[in-house]
Amino acid sequence: FRSAVKKLIELNNRQLVSCSFDKTIIFYSKNNNEYIKDNSISTNGENGPVIQTKDNEICYSESDNSAICFYDLTKRRIITKIYNISKETDFLENLTMMTKNLLVVGGYDKLSIINVNSYSLIGVIDVSGSDCIFSVCLLNKNMLLTADKKGRILQWEIDGDNLRLIYKNQNAHDNVINCLSKIGNGLILSGGRDKEVKIW
């Protein structure tokens, strides 16, 4: 790598995929007990997170042009790109499957909901008062959590193809919340720039 690695995930077929600020997506296949570089994609911008949206497809963000890209793993080509997901191109921080068909993208000024079958932007929620969604966590099939720059955790109800805000924890952390993770037994782990890790 020539720059920071933003995300590393394991696909359903056990292949590893990494995305990096050096404008590459790299695929690794396991050979005995070692992962070997199998394929790579040169992208048109620094890469944010990456996620598998279907068995034969991944989605990643290009922060240089605020685009969300869908890539066919079998045909090894870009399927489509969706632009203008966030006002600030550096803040496409999160890609989370909200349901089997719906992808939610956390950005600087909005949450965007994309149908991964039609590749269409079907919903936009203004979160400009949050000054950037830094983390998104699927709590269960009915609930989604977001964490923002102001140290707040927001709870959303999944309402069909949309999200409805039902609760705000205004002072979860004193600063930016970098990560939210579900850890089982109904518990959530949050970590912030206030140098604290909390369990909820």
PDB file of C-alpha atoms in Angstrom:
ATOM      1  CA  PHE A   1       0.000   0.000   0.000  1.00  0.00           C
ATOM      2  CA  ARG A   2       1.114   3.556  -0.705  1.00  0.00           C
ATOM      3  CA  SER A   3      -1.365   5.154   1.680  1.00  0.00           C
ATOM      4  CA  ALA A   4      -3.698   4.464   4.617  1.00  0.00           C
ATOM      5  CA  VAL A   5      -5.991   1.432   4.442  1.00  0.00           C
ATOM      6  CA  LYS A   6      -9.550   2.578   5.123  1.00  0.00           C
ATOM      7  CA  LYS A   7     -11.371  -0.750   5.378  1.00  0.00           C
ATOM      8  CA  LEU A   8     -10.760  -4.495   5.172  1.00  0.00           C
ATOM      9  CA  ILE A   9     -13.660  -6.954   4.824  1.00  0.00           C
ATOM     10  CA  GLU A  10     -14.180 -10.661   4.192  1.00  0.00           C
ATOM     11  CA  LEU A  11     -16.560 -11.599   1.386  1.00  0.00           C
ATOM     12  CA  ASN A  12     -19.036 -14.474   1.515  1.00  0.00           C
ATOM     13  CA  ASN A  13     -16.587 -16.590  -0.527  1.00  0.00           C
ATOM     14  CA  ARG A  14     -13.870 -15.975   2.137  1.00  0.00           C
ATOM     15  CA  GLN A  15     -11.931 -13.624  -0.130  1.00  0.00           C
ATOM     16  CA  LEU A  16     -10.537 -10.475   1.508  1.00  0.00           C
ATOM     17  CA  VAL A  17     -11.029  -6.988   0.076  1.00  0.00           C
ATOM     18  CA  SER A  18      -9.232  -3.818   1.137  1.00  0.00           C
ATOM     19  CA  CYS A  19      -9.765  -0.200   0.155  1.00  0.00           C
ATOM     20  CA  SER A  20      -7.162   2.504   0.536  1.00  0.00           C
ATOM     21  CA  PHE A  21      -6.527   6.206   0.172  1.00  0.00           C
ATOM     22  CA  ASP A  22      -4.065   5.316  -2.624  1.00  0.00           C
ATOM     23  CA  LYS A  23      -7.092   4.884  -4.958  1.00  0.00           C
ATOM     24  CA  THR A  24      -7.038   1.084  -5.071  1.00  0.00           C
ATOM     25  CA  ILE A  25      -9.385  -1.748  -4.146  1.00  0.00           C
ATOM     26  CA  ILE A  26      -7.396  -4.977  -3.688  1.00  0.00           C
ATOM     27  CA  PHE A  27      -8.722  -8.557  -3.600  1.00  0.00           C
ATOM     28  CA  TYR A  28      -6.898 -11.379  -1.810  1.00  0.00           C
ATOM     29  CA  SER A  29      -7.472 -15.123  -2.101  1.00  0.00           C
ATOM     30  CA  LYS A  30      -6.343 -17.639   0.498  1.00  0.00           C
ATOM     31  CA  ASN A  31      -3.615 -20.055  -0.586  1.00  0.00           C
ATOM     32  CA  ASN A  32      -2.919 -22.574   2.180  1.00  0.00           C
ATOM     33  CA  ASN A  33      -2.560 -20.296   5.224  1.00  0.00           C
ATOM     34  CA  GLU A  34      -1.524 -17.192   3.306  1.00  0.00           C
ATOM     35  CA  TYR A  35      -3.560 -14.532   1.513  1.00  0.00           C
ATOM     36  CA  ILE A  36      -2.260 -13.690  -1.962  1.00  0.00           C
ATOM     37  CA  LYS A  37      -3.199 -10.617  -4.022  1.00  0.00           C
ATOM     38  CA  ASP A  38      -5.602 -11.802  -6.690  1.00  0.00           C
ATOM     39  CA  ASN A  39      -6.937  -8.684  -8.390  1.00  0.00           C
ATOM     40  CA  SER A  40      -7.093  -4.926  -7.945  1.00  0.00           C
ATOM     41  CA  ILE A  41      -9.176  -1.975  -9.110  1.00  0.00           C
ATOM     42  CA  SER A  42      -7.820   1.490  -9.792  1.00  0.00           C
ATOM     43  CA  THR A  43     -10.463   4.008  -8.787  1.00  0.00           C
ATOM     44  CA  ASN A  44     -11.113   7.666  -9.568  1.00  0.00           C
ATOM     45  CA  GLY A  45     -10.740   8.865  -6.011  1.00  0.00           C
ATOM     46  CA  GLU A  46      -9.559   8.041  -2.522  1.00  0.00           C
ATOM     47  CA  ASN A  47     -11.621   5.132  -1.240  1.00  0.00           C
ATOM     48  CA  GLY A  48     -13.760   5.203   1.826  1.00  0.00           C
ATOM     49  CA  PRO A  49     -15.449   2.103   3.217  1.00  0.00           C
ATOM     50  CA  VAL A  50     -16.368  -0.995   1.218  1.00  0.00           C
ATOM     51  CA  ILE A  51     -19.264  -3.436   1.739  1.00  0.00           C
ATOM     52  CA  GLN A  52     -20.643  -6.545   0.048  1.00  0.00           C
ATOM     53  CA  THR A  53     -24.171  -5.814  -1.164  1.00  0.00           C
ATOM     54  CA  LYS A  54     -24.848  -9.058  -3.076  1.00  0.00           C
ATOM     55  CA  ASP A  55     -23.029 -12.378  -3.608  1.00  0.00           C
ATOM     56  CA  ASN A  56     -21.465 -11.052  -6.816  1.00  0.00           C
ATOM     57  CA  GLU A  57     -21.188  -7.367  -5.897  1.00  0.00           C
ATOM     58  CA  ILE A  58     -19.405  -4.892  -3.667  1.00  0.00           C
ATOM     59  CA  CYS A  59     -20.031  -1.212  -3.072  1.00  0.00           C
ATOM     60  CA  TYR A  60     -17.421   1.385  -2.143  1.00  0.00           C
ATOM     61  CA  SER A  61     -17.165   5.152  -1.945  1.00  0.00           C
ATOM     62  CA  GLU A  62     -14.895   7.503  -3.873  1.00  0.00           C
ATOM     63  CA  SER A  63     -14.433  10.494  -1.602  1.00  0.00           C
ATOM     64  CA  ASP A  64     -12.827  12.686  -4.286  1.00  0.00           C
ATOM     65  CA  ASN A  65     -16.105  13.012  -6.185  1.00  0.00           C
ATOM     66  CA  SER A  66     -18.635  12.045  -3.497  1.00  0.00           C
ATOM     67  CA  ALA A  67     -19.685   8.930  -5.436  1.00  0.00           C
ATOM     68  CA  ILE A  68     -20.948   5.528  -4.360  1.00  0.00           C
ATOM     69  CA  CYS A  69     -19.732   2.811  -6.759  1.00  0.00           C
ATOM     70  CA  PHE A  70     -21.189  -0.640  -7.390  1.00  0.00           C
ATOM     71  CA  TYR A  71     -18.750  -3.237  -8.754  1.00  0.00           C
ATOM     72  CA  ASP A  72     -19.576  -6.651 -10.277  1.00  0.00           C
ATOM     73  CA  LEU A  73     -17.173  -9.252  -8.849  1.00  0.00           C
ATOM     74  CA  THR A  74     -17.848 -11.791 -11.597  1.00  0.00           C
ATOM     75  CA  LYS A  75     -17.528  -9.485 -14.600  1.00  0.00           C
ATOM     76  CA  ARG A  76     -14.872  -7.329 -12.891  1.00  0.00           C
ATOM     77  CA  ARG A  77     -16.373  -4.044 -13.926  1.00  0.00           C
ATOM     78  CA  ILE A  78     -18.208  -1.041 -12.515  1.00  0.00           C
ATOM     79  CA  ILE A  79     -21.972  -1.467 -12.680  1.00  0.00           C
ATOM     80  CA  THR A  80     -22.879   2.135 -11.889  1.00  0.00           C
ATOM     81  CA  LYS A  81     -22.008   5.167  -9.779  1.00  0.00           C
ATOM     82  CA  ILE A  82     -24.324   7.390  -7.775  1.00  0.00           C
ATOM     83  CA  TYR A  83     -23.124  10.961  -7.234  1.00  0.00           C
ATOM     84  CA  ASN A  84     -23.842  13.845  -4.831  1.00  0.00           C
ATOM     85  CA  ILE A  85     -24.310  11.610  -1.810  1.00  0.00           C
ATOM     86  CA  SER A  86     -22.807  14.152   0.590  1.00  0.00           C
ATOM     87  CA  LYS A  87     -21.987  17.852   0.516  1.00  0.00           C
ATOM     88  CA  GLU A  88     -18.472  17.243   1.839  1.00  0.00           C
ATOM     89  CA  THR A  89     -16.643  14.643  -0.231  1.00  0.00           C
ATOM     90  CA  ASP A  90     -14.339  13.589   2.618  1.00  0.00           C
ATOM     91  CA  PHE A  91     -17.202  12.450   4.830  1.00  0.00           C
ATOM     92  CA  LEU A  92     -18.582   9.323   3.190  1.00  0.00           C
ATOM     93  CA  GLU A  93     -17.749   7.412   6.347  1.00  0.00           C
ATOM     94  CA  ASN A  94     -20.257   4.581   6.422  1.00  0.00           C
ATOM     95  CA  LEU A  95     -21.934   1.966   4.256  1.00  0.00           C
ATOM     96  CA  THR A  96     -24.462  -0.245   6.059  1.00  0.00           C
ATOM     97  CA  MET A  97     -27.056  -2.652   4.702  1.00  0.00           C
ATOM     98  CA  MET A  98     -30.289  -1.482   6.341  1.00  0.00           C
ATOM     99  CA  THR A  99     -32.280  -4.376   4.859  1.00  0.00           C
ATOM    100  CA  LYS A 100     -31.498  -6.989   2.209  1.00  0.00           C
ATOM    101  CA  ASN A 101     -32.230  -4.456  -0.548  1.00  0.00           C
ATOM    102  CA  LEU A 102     -31.464  -1.100   1.082  1.00  0.00           C
ATOM    103  CA  LEU A 103     -28.078   0.492   1.670  1.00  0.00           C
ATOM    104  CA  VAL A 104     -27.746   3.463   4.027  1.00  0.00           C
ATOM    105  CA  VAL A 105     -24.816   5.848   3.498  1.00  0.00           C
ATOM    106  CA  GLY A 106     -23.678   8.138   6.284  1.00  0.00           C
ATOM    107  CA  GLY A 107     -22.301  11.482   5.144  1.00  0.00           C
ATOM    108  CA  TYR A 108     -21.521  15.005   6.271  1.00  0.00           C
ATOM    109  CA  ASP A 109     -24.962  16.512   5.816  1.00  0.00           C
ATOM    110  CA  LYS A 110     -27.339  13.633   5.117  1.00  0.00           C
ATOM    111  CA  LEU A 111     -28.162   9.959   5.378  1.00  0.00           C
ATOM    112  CA  SER A 112     -28.815   8.553   1.917  1.00  0.00           C
ATOM    113  CA  ILE A 113     -30.855   5.392   1.290  1.00  0.00           C
ATOM    114  CA  ILE A 114     -30.079   3.470  -1.911  1.00  0.00           C
ATOM    115  CA  ASN A 115     -31.951   0.520  -3.402  1.00  0.00           C
ATOM    116  CA  VAL A 116     -29.206  -1.927  -4.420  1.00  0.00           C
ATOM    117  CA  ASN A 117     -31.453  -3.689  -6.937  1.00  0.00           C
ATOM    118  CA  SER A 118     -32.435  -0.626  -8.959  1.00  0.00           C
ATOM    119  CA  TYR A 119     -29.296   1.368  -8.001  1.00  0.00           C
ATOM    120  CA  SER A 120     -31.470   4.350  -7.239  1.00  0.00           C
ATOM    121  CA  LEU A 121     -31.375   6.937  -4.486  1.00  0.00           C
ATOM    122  CA  ILE A 122     -34.776   6.506  -2.845  1.00  0.00           C
ATOM    123  CA  GLY A 123     -34.474   8.531   0.352  1.00  0.00           C
ATOM    124  CA  VAL A 124     -32.474  11.378   1.848  1.00  0.00           C
ATOM    125  CA  ILE A 125     -32.547  12.486   5.494  1.00  0.00           C
ATOM    126  CA  ASP A 126     -31.070  15.874   6.373  1.00  0.00           C
ATOM    127  CA  VAL A 127     -28.652  15.521   9.305  1.00  0.00           C
ATOM    128  CA  SER A 128     -26.757  18.784   8.736  1.00  0.00           C
ATOM    129  CA  GLY A 129     -27.274  19.718  12.396  1.00  0.00           C
ATOM    130  CA  SER A 130     -25.127  16.730  13.346  1.00  0.00           C
ATOM    131  CA  ASP A 131     -22.012  17.988  11.546  1.00  0.00           C
ATOM    132  CA  CYS A 132     -21.268  14.582  10.010  1.00  0.00           C
ATOM    133  CA  ILE A 133     -22.400  11.049  10.729  1.00  0.00           C
ATOM    134  CA  PHE A 134     -19.229   9.199  11.730  1.00  0.00           C
ATOM    135  CA  SER A 135     -20.684   5.780  12.491  1.00  0.00           C
ATOM    136  CA  VAL A 136     -23.764   3.724  11.619  1.00  0.00           C
ATOM    137  CA  CYS A 137     -24.798   0.495  13.332  1.00  0.00           C
ATOM    138  CA  LEU A 138     -27.709  -1.811  12.511  1.00  0.00           C
ATOM    139  CA  LEU A 139     -29.242  -2.681  15.876  1.00  0.00           C
ATOM    140  CA  ASN A 140     -31.840  -5.149  14.583  1.00  0.00           C
ATOM    141  CA  LYS A 141     -34.232  -5.461  11.645  1.00  0.00           C
ATOM    142  CA  ASN A 142     -36.269  -2.554  12.995  1.00  0.00           C
ATOM    143  CA  MET A 143     -33.660  -0.181  14.445  1.00  0.00           C
ATOM    144  CA  LEU A 144     -30.564   1.696  13.256  1.00  0.00           C
ATOM    145  CA  LEU A 145     -28.142   3.794  15.313  1.00  0.00           C
ATOM    146  CA  THR A 146     -26.001   6.696  14.108  1.00  0.00           C
ATOM    147  CA  ALA A 147     -23.275   8.603  15.921  1.00  0.00           C
ATOM    148  CA  ASP A 148     -22.118  12.088  15.045  1.00  0.00           C
ATOM    149  CA  LYS A 149     -19.473  14.757  15.421  1.00  0.00           C
ATOM    150  CA  LYS A 150     -21.280  16.324  18.384  1.00  0.00           C
ATOM    151  CA  GLY A 151     -20.986  13.164  20.470  1.00  0.00           C
ATOM    152  CA  ARG A 152     -24.619  12.169  20.063  1.00  0.00           C
ATOM    153  CA  ILE A 153     -26.116   8.735  19.423  1.00  0.00           C
ATOM    154  CA  LEU A 154     -29.373   8.815  17.458  1.00  0.00           C
ATOM    155  CA  GLN A 155     -31.797   5.911  17.262  1.00  0.00           C
ATOM    156  CA  TRP A 156     -33.824   5.462  14.079  1.00  0.00           C
ATOM    157  CA  GLU A 157     -36.775   3.201  13.383  1.00  0.00           C
ATOM    158  CA  ILE A 158     -36.692   1.475   9.996  1.00  0.00           C
ATOM    159  CA  ASP A 159     -40.037   2.398   8.500  1.00  0.00           C
ATOM    160  CA  GLY A 160     -40.382   0.638   5.145  1.00  0.00           C
ATOM    161  CA  ASP A 161     -37.912   2.371   2.821  1.00  0.00           C
ATOM    162  CA  ASN A 162     -37.274   5.220   5.237  1.00  0.00           C
ATOM    163  CA  LEU A 163     -35.896   6.047   8.678  1.00  0.00           C
ATOM    164  CA  ARG A 164     -37.767   7.799  11.476  1.00  0.00           C
ATOM    165  CA  LEU A 165     -35.865   9.421  14.348  1.00  0.00           C
ATOM    166  CA  ILE A 166     -37.211   8.183  17.688  1.00  0.00           C
ATOM    167  CA  TYR A 167     -34.511   8.993  20.281  1.00  0.00           C
ATOM    168  CA  LYS A 168     -31.416  11.173  20.832  1.00  0.00           C
ATOM    169  CA  ASN A 169     -28.726  10.627  23.444  1.00  0.00           C
ATOM    170  CA  GLN A 170     -27.388  14.189  23.392  1.00  0.00           C
ATOM    171  CA  ASN A 171     -24.307  13.593  25.568  1.00  0.00           C
ATOM    172  CA  ALA A 172     -23.152  10.079  24.810  1.00  0.00           C
ATOM    173  CA  HIS A 173     -19.571  11.367  24.406  1.00  0.00           C
ATOM    174  CA  ASP A 174     -17.871  14.744  24.797  1.00  0.00           C
ATOM    175  CA  ASN A 175     -16.565  14.709  21.235  1.00  0.00           C
ATOM    176  CA  VAL A 176     -16.752  12.877  17.902  1.00  0.00           C
ATOM    177  CA  ILE A 177     -17.970   9.267  18.153  1.00  0.00           C
ATOM    178  CA  ASN A 178     -15.762   7.313  15.766  1.00  0.00           C
ATOM    179  CA  CYS A 179     -17.363   3.886  16.084  1.00  0.00           C
ATOM    180  CA  LEU A 180     -20.488   2.015  17.132  1.00  0.00           C
ATOM    181  CA  SER A 181     -20.616  -1.784  17.379  1.00  0.00           C
ATOM    182  CA  LYS A 182     -23.251  -4.277  18.459  1.00  0.00           C
ATOM    183  CA  ILE A 183     -21.630  -6.750  20.864  1.00  0.00           C
ATOM    184  CA  GLY A 184     -24.525  -9.059  21.755  1.00  0.00           C
ATOM    185  CA  ASN A 185     -27.068  -9.327  24.571  1.00  0.00           C
ATOM    186  CA  GLY A 186     -28.605  -6.063  23.418  1.00  0.00           C
ATOM    187  CA  LEU A 187     -25.416  -4.123  24.186  1.00  0.00           C
ATOM    188  CA  ILE A 188     -23.738  -1.433  22.077  1.00  0.00           C
ATOM    189  CA  LEU A 189     -20.091  -0.360  22.257  1.00  0.00           C
ATOM    190  CA  SER A 190     -19.139   3.226  21.374  1.00  0.00           C
ATOM    191  CA  GLY A 191     -15.713   4.840  21.097  1.00  0.00           C
ATOM    192  CA  GLY A 192     -14.994   8.543  20.818  1.00  0.00           C
ATOM    193  CA  ARG A 193     -12.268  11.133  20.480  1.00  0.00           C
ATOM    194  CA  ASP A 194     -12.812  11.920  24.146  1.00  0.00           C
ATOM    195  CA  LYS A 195     -10.637   8.801  24.686  1.00  0.00           C
ATOM    196  CA  GLU A 196     -13.511   6.853  26.207  1.00  0.00           C
ATOM    197  CA  VAL A 197     -15.133   3.550  25.299  1.00  0.00           C
ATOM    198  CA  LYS A 198     -18.675   3.083  26.629  1.00  0.00           C
ATOM    199  CA  ILE A 199     -21.133   0.203  26.787  1.00  0.00           C
ATOM    200  CA  TRP A 200     -24.848   0.915  26.421  1.00  0.00           C
TER     201      TRP A 200
END
